């Protein structure tokens, strides 16, 4: 029986900030400012590559990095709105995936060890943590982010998976990794962790995951 569950954040525990904030057809930044979607995606990917692998240093905090991120975006598109406008807009897109916080509560109460392994920026993760109160379930040492490791989950050297297994101090065969991207789950399986693809497109994703975990005798 698996003794630990390792979760992605965006698309699994919380709605994906990056995709929805920038590209939502009704409320996203591209739509609000009538920006070219391809250009928004290109710029956003460039910024993501920088900030999703950039840790905090002694002189920075996550709010400083967040303002830098949006200042770069604003300059590129020559927008007049300040960084605070986009930061406030971000809050509207940070919300839990239905049923997942309740599932975490049940897992936590059963004594299942929980960890996070997420390609994430320091600022969006901090906002997600605060809004969803993820600190109830995840010990700080079991939170593994690409910004802190300096590599993503797709890295051929498996740095993030190695780091999360080391943090849990468990054999990888005793862990289950839950992510909404097939290629990431496949990479985790290649490393040796049992993987579950979370159906982020469905409102019933939490029920699906719970059913699988019951069949696997985790719940």
mmCIF file of C-alpha atoms in Angstrom, residues 36-187:
data_model
loop_
_atom_site.group_PDB
_atom_site.id
_atom_site.type_symbol
_atom_site.label_atom_id
_atom_site.label_comp_id
_atom_site.label_asym_id
_atom_site.label_seq_id
_atom_site.Cartn_x
_atom_site.Cartn_y
_atom_site.Cartn_z
ATOM 1 C CA UNK A 36 -2.510 38.665 -29.958
ATOM 2 C CA UNK A 37 -2.885 35.270 -28.291
ATOM 3 C CA UNK A 38 0.210 33.811 -29.934
ATOM 4 C CA UNK A 39 2.311 36.740 -28.751
ATOM 5 C CA UNK A 40 0.909 36.506 -25.223
ATOM 6 C CA UNK A 41 1.714 32.814 -25.136
ATOM 7 C CA UNK A 42 5.233 33.459 -26.449
ATOM 8 C CA UNK A 43 5.987 36.193 -23.905
ATOM 9 C CA UNK A 44 4.397 34.251 -21.068
ATOM 10 C CA UNK A 45 6.456 31.150 -21.860
ATOM 11 C CA UNK A 46 9.617 33.239 -21.857
ATOM 12 C CA UNK A 47 8.753 34.769 -18.481
ATOM 13 C CA UNK A 48 7.727 31.389 -17.131
ATOM 14 C CA UNK A 49 11.072 29.886 -18.110
ATOM 15 C CA UNK A 50 12.762 32.581 -16.026
ATOM 16 C CA UNK A 51 10.543 32.853 -12.962
ATOM 17 C CA UNK A 52 9.571 29.191 -12.594
ATOM 18 C CA UNK A 53 13.263 28.425 -12.083
ATOM 19 C CA UNK A 54 14.181 31.488 -10.049
ATOM 20 C CA UNK A 55 14.436 31.130 -6.271
ATOM 21 C CA UNK A 56 14.146 33.873 -3.731
ATOM 22 C CA UNK A 57 17.401 35.402 -2.571
ATOM 23 C CA UNK A 58 18.188 37.299 0.601
ATOM 24 C CA UNK A 59 17.223 40.677 -0.887
ATOM 25 C CA UNK A 60 14.016 39.494 -2.563
ATOM 26 C CA UNK A 61 10.649 38.288 -1.459
ATOM 27 C CA UNK A 62 7.948 36.705 -3.587
ATOM 28 C CA UNK A 63 6.045 39.996 -3.953
ATOM 29 C CA UNK A 64 9.141 41.656 -5.449
ATOM 30 C CA UNK A 65 9.431 38.868 -8.023
ATOM 31 C CA UNK A 66 5.749 39.138 -8.847
ATOM 32 C CA UNK A 67 6.045 42.862 -9.597
ATOM 33 C CA UNK A 68 9.118 42.226 -11.734
ATOM 34 C CA UNK A 69 7.208 39.614 -13.702
ATOM 35 C CA UNK A 70 4.303 41.931 -14.460
ATOM 36 C CA UNK A 71 6.532 44.945 -15.140
ATOM 37 C CA UNK A 72 8.239 42.896 -17.863
ATOM 38 C CA UNK A 73 4.890 41.884 -19.319
ATOM 39 C CA UNK A 74 3.614 45.469 -19.226
ATOM 40 C CA UNK A 75 6.715 46.825 -20.950
ATOM 41 C CA UNK A 76 6.547 44.289 -23.739
ATOM 42 C CA UNK A 77 2.928 45.075 -24.614
ATOM 43 C CA UNK A 78 3.196 48.783 -23.745
ATOM 44 C CA UNK A 79 0.214 48.635 -21.392
ATOM 45 C CA UNK A 80 -0.742 51.527 -19.133
ATOM 46 C CA UNK A 81 -2.097 49.529 -16.178
ATOM 47 C CA UNK A 82 0.281 49.087 -13.212
ATOM 48 C CA UNK A 83 1.508 45.763 -11.875
ATOM 49 C CA UNK A 84 -1.060 45.915 -9.051
ATOM 50 C CA UNK A 85 -3.873 45.701 -11.601
ATOM 51 C CA UNK A 86 -2.615 42.333 -12.844
ATOM 52 C CA UNK A 87 -1.786 41.097 -9.358
ATOM 53 C CA UNK A 88 -5.352 41.788 -8.272
ATOM 54 C CA UNK A 89 -6.634 40.089 -11.410
ATOM 55 C CA UNK A 90 -4.589 37.010 -10.522
ATOM 56 C CA UNK A 91 -6.553 36.532 -7.296
ATOM 57 C CA UNK A 92 -9.745 35.865 -9.267
ATOM 58 C CA UNK A 93 -8.156 32.878 -10.969
ATOM 59 C CA UNK A 94 -6.789 31.203 -7.842
ATOM 60 C CA UNK A 95 -9.429 28.800 -6.615
ATOM 61 C CA UNK A 96 -9.408 25.165 -5.509
ATOM 62 C CA UNK A 97 -10.309 22.312 -7.803
ATOM 63 C CA UNK A 98 -13.739 21.124 -6.550
ATOM 64 C CA UNK A 99 -13.473 18.438 -3.899
ATOM 65 C CA UNK A 100 -9.684 18.377 -3.662
ATOM 66 C CA UNK A 101 -9.310 20.179 -0.327
ATOM 67 C CA UNK A 102 -11.841 17.787 1.183
ATOM 68 C CA UNK A 103 -9.892 14.837 -0.232
ATOM 69 C CA UNK A 104 -6.660 16.214 1.234
ATOM 70 C CA UNK A 105 -8.415 16.472 4.591
ATOM 71 C CA UNK A 106 -9.387 12.796 4.468
ATOM 72 C CA UNK A 107 -5.918 11.706 3.424
ATOM 73 C CA UNK A 108 -4.326 13.825 6.140
ATOM 74 C CA UNK A 109 -6.639 12.421 8.793
ATOM 75 C CA UNK A 110 -5.692 8.889 7.702
ATOM 76 C CA UNK A 111 -2.023 9.669 8.272
ATOM 77 C CA UNK A 112 -1.049 9.483 4.592
ATOM 78 C CA UNK A 113 2.093 11.541 4.041
ATOM 79 C CA UNK A 114 1.535 14.389 1.592
ATOM 80 C CA UNK A 115 3.979 16.299 -0.586
ATOM 81 C CA UNK A 116 3.941 18.817 -3.419
ATOM 82 C CA UNK A 117 6.020 18.580 -6.588
ATOM 83 C CA UNK A 118 5.111 21.542 -8.790
ATOM 84 C CA UNK A 119 6.521 23.555 -11.658
ATOM 85 C CA UNK A 120 5.695 26.905 -10.097
ATOM 86 C CA UNK A 121 6.811 30.447 -9.421
ATOM 87 C CA UNK A 122 7.385 31.638 -5.876
ATOM 88 C CA UNK A 123 4.660 34.253 -6.165
ATOM 89 C CA UNK A 124 1.869 32.135 -7.602
ATOM 90 C CA UNK A 125 2.619 29.312 -5.190
ATOM 91 C CA UNK A 126 2.520 31.699 -2.233
ATOM 92 C CA UNK A 127 -0.836 33.033 -3.380
ATOM 93 C CA UNK A 128 -2.173 29.507 -3.848
ATOM 94 C CA UNK A 129 -0.885 28.436 -0.436
ATOM 95 C CA UNK A 130 -2.468 31.406 1.320
ATOM 96 C CA UNK A 131 -5.822 31.243 -0.446
ATOM 97 C CA UNK A 132 -6.226 27.467 -0.173
ATOM 98 C CA UNK A 133 -4.510 27.217 3.237
ATOM 99 C CA UNK A 134 -2.319 24.390 1.966
ATOM 100 C CA UNK A 135 -0.131 24.638 5.061
ATOM 101 C CA UNK A 136 -2.756 22.516 6.841
ATOM 102 C CA UNK A 137 -1.681 19.505 4.819
ATOM 103 C CA UNK A 138 1.889 19.989 3.624
ATOM 104 C CA UNK A 139 4.961 20.402 5.781
ATOM 105 C CA UNK A 140 7.362 23.047 4.409
ATOM 106 C CA UNK A 141 10.102 20.493 3.822
ATOM 107 C CA UNK A 142 7.779 18.403 1.662
ATOM 108 C CA UNK A 143 7.039 21.252 -0.763
ATOM 109 C CA UNK A 144 9.230 20.896 -3.842
ATOM 110 C CA UNK A 145 9.012 23.664 -6.451
ATOM 111 C CA UNK A 146 10.861 24.115 -9.728
ATOM 112 C CA UNK A 147 11.824 27.618 -8.584
ATOM 113 C CA UNK A 148 13.702 26.126 -5.630
ATOM 114 C CA UNK A 149 15.245 23.141 -7.371
ATOM 115 C CA UNK A 150 16.207 25.077 -10.492
ATOM 116 C CA UNK A 151 14.794 22.426 -12.811
ATOM 117 C CA UNK A 152 11.352 21.331 -13.953
ATOM 118 C CA UNK A 153 9.624 17.967 -13.661
ATOM 119 C CA UNK A 154 10.482 17.264 -17.307
ATOM 120 C CA UNK A 155 14.225 17.454 -16.669
ATOM 121 C CA UNK A 156 16.003 14.307 -17.900
ATOM 122 C CA UNK A 157 17.958 14.129 -14.644
ATOM 123 C CA UNK A 158 14.781 13.833 -12.518
ATOM 124 C CA UNK A 159 15.984 16.488 -10.046
ATOM 125 C CA UNK A 160 12.515 17.320 -8.722
ATOM 126 C CA UNK A 161 11.497 13.705 -8.271
ATOM 127 C CA UNK A 162 14.775 12.906 -6.538
ATOM 128 C CA UNK A 163 14.298 15.910 -4.248
ATOM 129 C CA UNK A 164 10.745 15.041 -3.231
ATOM 130 C CA UNK A 165 11.633 11.397 -2.517
ATOM 131 C CA UNK A 166 14.593 12.546 -0.432
ATOM 132 C CA UNK A 167 12.365 14.995 1.471
ATOM 133 C CA UNK A 168 9.852 12.252 2.268
ATOM 134 C CA UNK A 169 12.705 9.870 3.182
ATOM 135 C CA UNK A 170 10.781 7.023 1.632
ATOM 136 C CA UNK A 171 11.267 4.486 -1.111
ATOM 137 C CA UNK A 172 9.805 5.748 -4.391
ATOM 138 C CA UNK A 173 7.858 2.507 -4.725
ATOM 139 C CA UNK A 174 5.805 3.601 -1.694
ATOM 140 C CA UNK A 175 4.748 6.884 -3.334
ATOM 141 C CA UNK A 176 2.029 7.921 -5.791
ATOM 142 C CA UNK A 177 2.431 10.997 -7.984
ATOM 143 C CA UNK A 178 -0.701 12.864 -9.151
ATOM 144 C CA UNK A 179 -0.409 15.316 -12.058
ATOM 145 C CA UNK A 180 -2.728 16.528 -14.815
ATOM 146 C CA UNK A 181 -0.146 16.305 -17.614
ATOM 147 C CA UNK A 182 0.399 12.917 -19.187
ATOM 148 C CA UNK A 183 4.001 13.605 -20.163
ATOM 149 C CA UNK A 184 4.878 14.574 -16.581
ATOM 150 C CA UNK A 185 3.231 11.480 -15.114
ATOM 151 C CA UNK A 186 5.036 9.341 -17.690
ATOM 152 C CA UNK A 187 8.343 10.929 -16.691
#
